[in-house]
Short mmCIF file of N, CA and C in Angstrom, two decimals:
data_model
loop_
_atom_site.label_atom_id
_atom_site.label_comp_id
_atom_site.label_asym_id
_atom_site.label_seq_id
_atom_site.Cartn_x
_atom_site.Cartn_y
_atom_site.Cartn_z
N MET I 1 169.60 -107.48 76.25
CA MET I 1 168.44 -108.24 76.70
C MET I 1 167.76 -107.46 77.83
N THR I 2 166.44 -107.42 77.83
CA THR I 2 165.72 -106.68 78.86
C THR I 2 165.65 -107.49 80.15
N GLU I 3 165.37 -106.78 81.24
CA GLU I 3 165.27 -107.46 82.54
C GLU I 3 164.17 -108.50 82.52
N ALA I 4 163.03 -108.20 81.89
CA ALA I 4 161.92 -109.14 81.82
C ALA I 4 162.32 -110.38 81.04
N ALA I 5 163.07 -110.21 79.95
CA ALA I 5 163.51 -111.36 79.16
C ALA I 5 164.49 -112.22 79.94
N GLU I 6 165.38 -111.57 80.71
CA GLU I 6 166.33 -112.32 81.52
C GLU I 6 165.61 -113.17 82.57
N LYS I 7 164.60 -112.61 83.21
CA LYS I 7 163.85 -113.33 84.23
C LYS I 7 163.09 -114.52 83.65
N ALA I 8 162.69 -114.44 82.41
CA ALA I 8 161.92 -115.50 81.79
C ALA I 8 162.78 -116.69 81.39
N GLU I 9 164.11 -116.52 81.49
CA GLU I 9 165.00 -117.58 81.03
C GLU I 9 165.65 -118.33 82.19
N TYR I 10 164.87 -118.73 83.16
CA TYR I 10 165.41 -119.52 84.27
C TYR I 10 165.77 -120.91 83.76
N ASN I 11 166.90 -121.43 84.23
CA ASN I 11 167.36 -122.75 83.83
C ASN I 11 167.96 -123.42 85.07
N ALA I 12 167.22 -124.33 85.66
CA ALA I 12 167.64 -124.97 86.90
C ALA I 12 168.89 -125.83 86.75
N PHE I 13 169.31 -126.10 85.52
CA PHE I 13 170.55 -126.85 85.33
C PHE I 13 171.78 -125.97 85.55
N LEU I 14 171.59 -124.67 85.60
CA LEU I 14 172.69 -123.75 85.85
C LEU I 14 172.81 -123.48 87.35
N ALA I 15 174.02 -123.52 87.87
CA ALA I 15 174.25 -123.38 89.31
C ALA I 15 173.75 -122.06 89.86
N VAL I 16 173.76 -121.01 89.07
CA VAL I 16 173.37 -119.69 89.56
C VAL I 16 171.87 -119.43 89.45
N CYS I 17 171.13 -120.34 88.91
CA CYS I 17 169.70 -120.10 88.69
C CYS I 17 168.93 -120.13 90.02
N PRO I 18 168.15 -119.07 90.31
CA PRO I 18 167.40 -119.03 91.56
C PRO I 18 166.30 -120.09 91.66
N SER I 19 165.92 -120.67 90.54
CA SER I 19 164.89 -121.71 90.61
C SER I 19 165.39 -122.95 91.34
N ARG I 20 166.69 -123.10 91.46
CA ARG I 20 167.23 -124.22 92.24
C ARG I 20 166.81 -124.14 93.70
N ARG I 21 166.83 -122.92 94.25
CA ARG I 21 166.41 -122.75 95.65
C ARG I 21 164.92 -123.09 95.80
N LEU I 22 164.15 -122.71 94.80
CA LEU I 22 162.73 -123.04 94.83
C LEU I 22 162.52 -124.54 94.73
N LEU I 23 163.25 -125.20 93.85
CA LEU I 23 163.14 -126.66 93.74
C LEU I 23 163.54 -127.33 95.06
N ASP I 24 164.57 -126.81 95.69
CA ASP I 24 165.00 -127.35 96.98
C ASP I 24 163.87 -127.24 97.99
N ARG I 25 163.21 -126.08 98.02
CA ARG I 25 162.12 -125.87 98.98
C ARG I 25 160.95 -126.80 98.68
N ILE I 26 160.47 -126.82 97.44
CA ILE I 26 159.23 -127.54 97.15
C ILE I 26 159.42 -129.05 97.09
N SER I 27 160.67 -129.52 97.09
CA SER I 27 160.89 -130.97 97.12
C SER I 27 161.04 -131.50 98.54
N ASP I 28 160.95 -130.63 99.52
CA ASP I 28 161.02 -131.02 100.92
C ASP I 28 159.77 -131.82 101.32
N LYS I 29 159.94 -132.88 102.08
CA LYS I 29 158.79 -133.72 102.45
C LYS I 29 157.73 -132.95 103.21
N TRP I 30 158.14 -132.03 104.10
CA TRP I 30 157.15 -131.29 104.88
C TRP I 30 156.35 -130.34 103.99
N VAL I 31 157.00 -129.76 103.00
CA VAL I 31 156.28 -128.89 102.05
C VAL I 31 155.24 -129.71 101.30
N VAL I 32 155.65 -130.86 100.79
CA VAL I 32 154.72 -131.72 100.05
C VAL I 32 153.53 -132.11 100.94
N LEU I 33 153.81 -132.49 102.17
CA LEU I 33 152.73 -132.91 103.07
C LEU I 33 151.84 -131.76 103.50
N ILE I 34 152.40 -130.58 103.71
CA ILE I 34 151.57 -129.40 104.04
C ILE I 34 150.67 -129.05 102.87
N LEU I 35 151.23 -129.05 101.67
CA LEU I 35 150.41 -128.77 100.48
C LEU I 35 149.28 -129.78 100.35
N CYS I 36 149.59 -131.04 100.59
CA CYS I 36 148.56 -132.09 100.49
C CYS I 36 147.51 -131.92 101.58
N ALA I 37 147.93 -131.58 102.78
CA ALA I 37 146.98 -131.40 103.88
C ALA I 37 146.05 -130.23 103.59
N LEU I 38 146.61 -129.08 103.21
CA LEU I 38 145.78 -127.91 102.92
C LEU I 38 144.93 -128.12 101.67
N GLY I 39 145.38 -129.03 100.80
CA GLY I 39 144.61 -129.36 99.61
C GLY I 39 143.47 -130.33 99.90
N GLY I 40 143.40 -130.81 101.15
CA GLY I 40 142.31 -131.69 101.57
C GLY I 40 142.53 -133.15 101.26
N ASP I 41 143.76 -133.54 100.95
CA ASP I 41 144.01 -134.92 100.54
C ASP I 41 143.72 -135.96 101.61
N GLU I 42 143.82 -135.58 102.88
CA GLU I 42 143.59 -136.58 103.93
C GLU I 42 142.12 -136.96 104.02
N ALA I 43 141.25 -136.19 103.35
CA ALA I 43 139.81 -136.42 103.43
C ALA I 43 139.32 -137.52 102.50
N GLY I 44 140.15 -137.96 101.55
CA GLY I 44 139.72 -139.03 100.66
C GLY I 44 140.03 -138.75 99.20
N GLU I 45 139.26 -139.38 98.33
CA GLU I 45 139.54 -139.33 96.89
C GLU I 45 139.18 -138.01 96.24
N SER I 46 138.24 -137.27 96.77
CA SER I 46 137.83 -136.00 96.18
C SER I 46 138.26 -134.85 97.09
N PRO I 47 139.53 -134.49 97.01
CA PRO I 47 140.02 -133.47 97.94
C PRO I 47 139.41 -132.10 97.67
N ALA I 48 139.09 -131.42 98.73
CA ALA I 48 138.62 -130.04 98.65
C ALA I 48 139.55 -129.20 99.51
N PRO I 49 140.22 -128.24 98.91
CA PRO I 49 141.13 -127.40 99.70
C PRO I 49 140.39 -126.74 100.86
N ARG I 50 141.10 -126.59 101.97
CA ARG I 50 140.47 -125.97 103.13
C ARG I 50 141.52 -125.29 103.99
N ALA I 51 141.05 -124.32 104.75
CA ALA I 51 141.92 -123.65 105.71
C ALA I 51 142.09 -124.56 106.92
N MET I 52 143.29 -124.53 107.48
CA MET I 52 143.57 -125.35 108.65
C MET I 52 144.32 -124.51 109.68
N ARG I 53 144.08 -124.82 110.93
CA ARG I 53 144.81 -124.19 112.02
C ARG I 53 146.15 -124.90 112.20
N TYR I 54 147.06 -124.20 112.83
CA TYR I 54 148.40 -124.74 113.10
C TYR I 54 148.28 -126.08 113.83
N SER I 55 147.44 -126.13 114.85
CA SER I 55 147.31 -127.35 115.65
C SER I 55 146.79 -128.52 114.82
N GLU I 56 145.90 -128.25 113.87
CA GLU I 56 145.39 -129.31 112.98
C GLU I 56 146.52 -129.85 112.12
N LEU I 57 147.31 -128.95 111.55
CA LEU I 57 148.45 -129.37 110.73
C LEU I 57 149.45 -130.18 111.56
N SER I 58 149.71 -129.71 112.77
CA SER I 58 150.66 -130.39 113.64
C SER I 58 150.20 -131.81 113.98
N ARG I 59 148.92 -131.99 114.25
CA ARG I 59 148.39 -133.33 114.55
C ARG I 59 148.42 -134.24 113.32
N LEU I 60 148.11 -133.67 112.16
CA LEU I 60 148.04 -134.45 110.93
C LEU I 60 149.43 -134.89 110.46
N LEU I 61 150.41 -134.01 110.59
CA LEU I 61 151.76 -134.28 110.11
C LEU I 61 152.59 -134.90 111.24
N VAL I 62 152.31 -136.13 111.52
CA VAL I 62 152.96 -136.85 112.62
C VAL I 62 154.48 -136.83 112.42
N GLY I 63 155.18 -136.36 113.45
CA GLY I 63 156.64 -136.36 113.41
C GLY I 63 157.26 -135.01 113.09
N VAL I 64 156.47 -134.05 112.65
CA VAL I 64 157.04 -132.73 112.36
C VAL I 64 157.22 -131.98 113.68
N SER I 65 158.38 -131.35 113.85
CA SER I 65 158.62 -130.57 115.06
C SER I 65 157.93 -129.21 114.93
N GLN I 66 157.69 -128.59 116.06
CA GLN I 66 157.07 -127.26 116.07
C GLN I 66 157.93 -126.28 115.28
N LYS I 67 159.24 -126.35 115.48
CA LYS I 67 160.16 -125.45 114.79
C LYS I 67 160.10 -125.66 113.28
N MET I 68 160.12 -126.91 112.83
CA MET I 68 160.11 -127.19 111.40
C MET I 68 158.78 -126.78 110.76
N LEU I 69 157.67 -127.05 111.44
CA LEU I 69 156.37 -126.66 110.91
C LEU I 69 156.27 -125.15 110.79
N THR I 70 156.70 -124.45 111.80
CA THR I 70 156.67 -122.98 111.78
C THR I 70 157.54 -122.43 110.66
N GLN I 71 158.77 -122.92 110.55
CA GLN I 71 159.68 -122.46 109.49
C GLN I 71 159.11 -122.74 108.11
N THR I 72 158.55 -123.91 107.93
CA THR I 72 158.02 -124.30 106.61
C THR I 72 156.80 -123.46 106.25
N LEU I 73 155.92 -123.24 107.20
CA LEU I 73 154.74 -122.41 106.93
C LEU I 73 155.16 -120.98 106.59
N ARG I 74 156.12 -120.43 107.30
CA ARG I 74 156.61 -119.07 107.01
C ARG I 74 157.22 -118.99 105.61
N ALA I 75 158.00 -120.01 105.25
CA ALA I 75 158.62 -120.01 103.92
C ALA I 75 157.57 -120.11 102.82
N LEU I 76 156.56 -120.94 103.02
CA LEU I 76 155.50 -121.08 102.02
C LEU I 76 154.68 -119.79 101.91
N GLU I 77 154.49 -119.11 103.02
CA GLU I 77 153.79 -117.83 102.99
C GLU I 77 154.63 -116.80 102.23
N ARG I 78 155.92 -116.78 102.50
CA ARG I 78 156.82 -115.83 101.83
C ARG I 78 156.82 -116.06 100.32
N ASP I 79 156.77 -117.32 99.90
CA ASP I 79 156.77 -117.65 98.47
C ASP I 79 155.40 -117.45 97.82
N GLY I 80 154.40 -117.11 98.62
CA GLY I 80 153.07 -116.87 98.06
C GLY I 80 152.27 -118.13 97.79
N LEU I 81 152.66 -119.25 98.43
CA LEU I 81 151.96 -120.51 98.21
C LEU I 81 150.81 -120.71 99.19
N LEU I 82 150.85 -120.00 100.31
CA LEU I 82 149.74 -120.05 101.25
C LEU I 82 149.57 -118.71 101.91
N THR I 83 148.40 -118.53 102.48
CA THR I 83 148.13 -117.30 103.24
C THR I 83 147.91 -117.67 104.69
N ARG I 84 148.33 -116.77 105.54
CA ARG I 84 148.16 -116.91 106.98
C ARG I 84 147.16 -115.84 107.38
N THR I 85 146.07 -116.27 108.04
CA THR I 85 145.05 -115.34 108.47
C THR I 85 144.92 -115.41 109.98
N ALA I 86 145.09 -114.26 110.64
CA ALA I 86 144.94 -114.18 112.09
C ALA I 86 143.59 -113.53 112.39
N ILE I 87 142.76 -114.23 113.16
CA ILE I 87 141.44 -113.75 113.53
C ILE I 87 141.51 -113.29 114.99
N PRO I 88 141.15 -112.03 115.24
CA PRO I 88 141.31 -111.49 116.60
C PRO I 88 140.30 -112.05 117.60
N THR I 89 140.58 -113.25 118.05
CA THR I 89 139.79 -113.87 119.11
C THR I 89 140.70 -114.00 120.32
N VAL I 90 140.19 -114.57 121.40
CA VAL I 90 141.02 -114.80 122.58
C VAL I 90 141.02 -116.30 122.84
N PRO I 91 142.14 -117.00 122.63
CA PRO I 91 143.36 -116.50 122.01
C PRO I 91 143.16 -116.30 120.50
N VAL I 92 144.14 -115.67 119.86
CA VAL I 92 144.07 -115.40 118.42
C VAL I 92 143.97 -116.72 117.66
N THR I 93 143.08 -116.77 116.69
CA THR I 93 142.93 -117.94 115.82
C THR I 93 143.70 -117.68 114.53
N VAL I 94 144.62 -118.56 114.19
CA VAL I 94 145.41 -118.42 112.98
C VAL I 94 145.11 -119.61 112.07
N THR I 95 144.80 -119.31 110.82
CA THR I 95 144.57 -120.37 109.84
C THR I 95 145.49 -120.19 108.65
N TYR I 96 145.73 -121.29 107.96
CA TYR I 96 146.57 -121.32 106.77
C TYR I 96 145.74 -121.89 105.64
N GLU I 97 145.91 -121.31 104.45
CA GLU I 97 145.12 -121.73 103.30
C GLU I 97 145.97 -121.56 102.04
N LEU I 98 145.81 -122.48 101.08
CA LEU I 98 146.55 -122.40 99.84
C LEU I 98 146.07 -121.21 99.00
N THR I 99 147.02 -120.55 98.35
CA THR I 99 146.69 -119.53 97.37
C THR I 99 146.47 -120.22 96.02
N GLU I 100 146.13 -119.46 95.00
CA GLU I 100 146.00 -120.05 93.66
C GLU I 100 147.32 -120.67 93.22
N LEU I 101 148.43 -119.99 93.51
CA LEU I 101 149.75 -120.53 93.19
C LEU I 101 149.99 -121.83 93.96
N GLY I 102 149.63 -121.83 95.23
CA GLY I 102 149.78 -123.03 96.05
C GLY I 102 148.92 -124.18 95.56
N LEU I 103 147.70 -123.86 95.12
CA LEU I 103 146.82 -124.90 94.58
C LEU I 103 147.41 -125.52 93.32
N SER I 104 148.05 -124.69 92.48
CA SER I 104 148.65 -125.23 91.26
C SER I 104 149.79 -126.19 91.60
N LEU I 105 150.53 -125.92 92.66
CA LEU I 105 151.60 -126.82 93.10
C LEU I 105 151.03 -128.02 93.85
N HIS I 106 149.93 -127.84 94.54
CA HIS I 106 149.29 -128.94 95.28
C HIS I 106 149.00 -130.12 94.37
N HIS I 107 148.54 -129.83 93.17
CA HIS I 107 148.20 -130.92 92.24
C HIS I 107 149.43 -131.79 91.94
N LEU I 108 150.58 -131.17 91.80
CA LEU I 108 151.81 -131.93 91.57
C LEU I 108 152.26 -132.66 92.84
N ALA I 109 152.16 -131.99 93.97
CA ALA I 109 152.57 -132.60 95.25
C ALA I 109 151.71 -133.83 95.54
N ARG I 110 150.42 -133.73 95.24
CA ARG I 110 149.51 -134.85 95.47
C ARG I 110 149.93 -136.07 94.66
N VAL I 111 150.26 -135.85 93.40
CA VAL I 111 150.70 -136.96 92.53
C VAL I 111 152.00 -137.56 93.05
N LEU I 112 152.91 -136.71 93.49
CA LEU I 112 154.19 -137.19 94.03
C LEU I 112 153.97 -138.02 95.29
N ARG I 113 153.12 -137.55 96.19
CA ARG I 113 152.82 -138.31 97.41
C ARG I 113 152.17 -139.64 97.07
N GLN I 114 151.22 -139.64 96.16
CA GLN I 114 150.55 -140.88 95.77
C GLN I 114 151.54 -141.85 95.13
N TRP I 115 152.46 -141.34 94.30
CA TRP I 115 153.45 -142.20 93.67
C TRP I 115 154.31 -142.86 94.74
N ALA I 116 154.75 -142.10 95.72
CA ALA I 116 155.60 -142.64 96.79
C ALA I 116 154.86 -143.74 97.55
N GLN I 117 153.60 -143.49 97.88
CA GLN I 117 152.83 -144.50 98.62
C GLN I 117 152.58 -145.74 97.77
N THR I 118 152.30 -145.57 96.51
CA THR I 118 152.00 -146.69 95.62
C THR I 118 153.22 -147.56 95.36
N HIS I 119 154.38 -146.96 95.24
CA HIS I 119 155.59 -147.69 94.85
C HIS I 119 156.53 -148.02 96.01
N MET I 120 156.10 -147.78 97.24
CA MET I 120 156.98 -147.99 98.39
C MET I 120 157.42 -149.45 98.52
N ASP I 121 156.51 -150.40 98.28
CA ASP I 121 156.89 -151.81 98.38
C ASP I 121 158.00 -152.15 97.38
N GLN I 122 157.89 -151.66 96.16
CA GLN I 122 158.92 -151.91 95.15
C GLN I 122 160.26 -151.30 95.56
N VAL I 123 160.22 -150.09 96.07
CA VAL I 123 161.44 -149.40 96.48
C VAL I 123 162.10 -150.15 97.64
N LEU I 124 161.30 -150.58 98.61
CA LEU I 124 161.86 -151.35 99.73
C LEU I 124 162.48 -152.65 99.27
N ALA I 125 161.82 -153.35 98.34
CA ALA I 125 162.37 -154.59 97.80
C ALA I 125 163.68 -154.33 97.06
N ASN I 126 163.72 -153.25 96.29
CA ASN I 126 164.95 -152.90 95.56
C ASN I 126 166.07 -152.55 96.51
N ARG I 127 165.77 -151.84 97.57
CA ARG I 127 166.79 -151.50 98.57
C ARG I 127 167.35 -152.76 99.21
N GLU I 128 166.44 -153.65 99.58
CA GLU I 128 166.88 -154.90 100.21
C GLU I 128 167.77 -155.71 99.28
N LYS I 129 167.38 -155.81 98.02
CA LYS I 129 168.18 -156.53 97.01
C LYS I 129 169.53 -155.88 96.82
N HIS I 130 169.56 -154.58 96.69
CA HIS I 130 170.81 -153.84 96.51
C HIS I 130 171.73 -154.01 97.71
N ASP I 131 171.16 -153.88 98.90
CA ASP I 131 171.98 -154.00 100.12
C ASP I 131 172.55 -155.41 100.27
N ALA I 132 171.78 -156.42 99.86
CA ALA I 132 172.27 -157.79 99.95
C ALA I 132 173.41 -158.03 98.98
N GLN I 133 173.35 -157.39 97.82
CA GLN I 133 174.40 -157.56 96.80
C GLN I 133 175.68 -156.80 97.14
N THR I 134 175.55 -155.70 97.88
CA THR I 134 176.72 -154.89 98.18
C THR I 134 177.32 -155.22 99.55
N SER I 135 176.72 -156.12 100.29
CA SER I 135 177.25 -156.46 101.63
C SER I 135 178.34 -157.50 101.53
#
């Protein structure tokens, strides 16, 4: 089997498959929210992707620590899902923007976020019912 053929046969059900690490990364809540933010989802029903500064992302993602935001942005840049652009101003202006690959994942992240928000009441009711039955 050629190297190209081997790479095309990723199977996340296998423990050794590298796609598991990718699934672990992209299923993280901060990754989903960063993708949604850079995809323009906070702007309303017709999202338009846009570049954002670190401080904008930090304000929008309430509860994310500086360390976690920095680590997540670096990981997404490494995976090619976003680009980091430093503009030589005083102080330096840094923006983050989704790549084409990031935009393709944004569409899925947006649906996942919307599903969570839409079904949260049902999930909370189910948790309460389950906890009452197991107590």
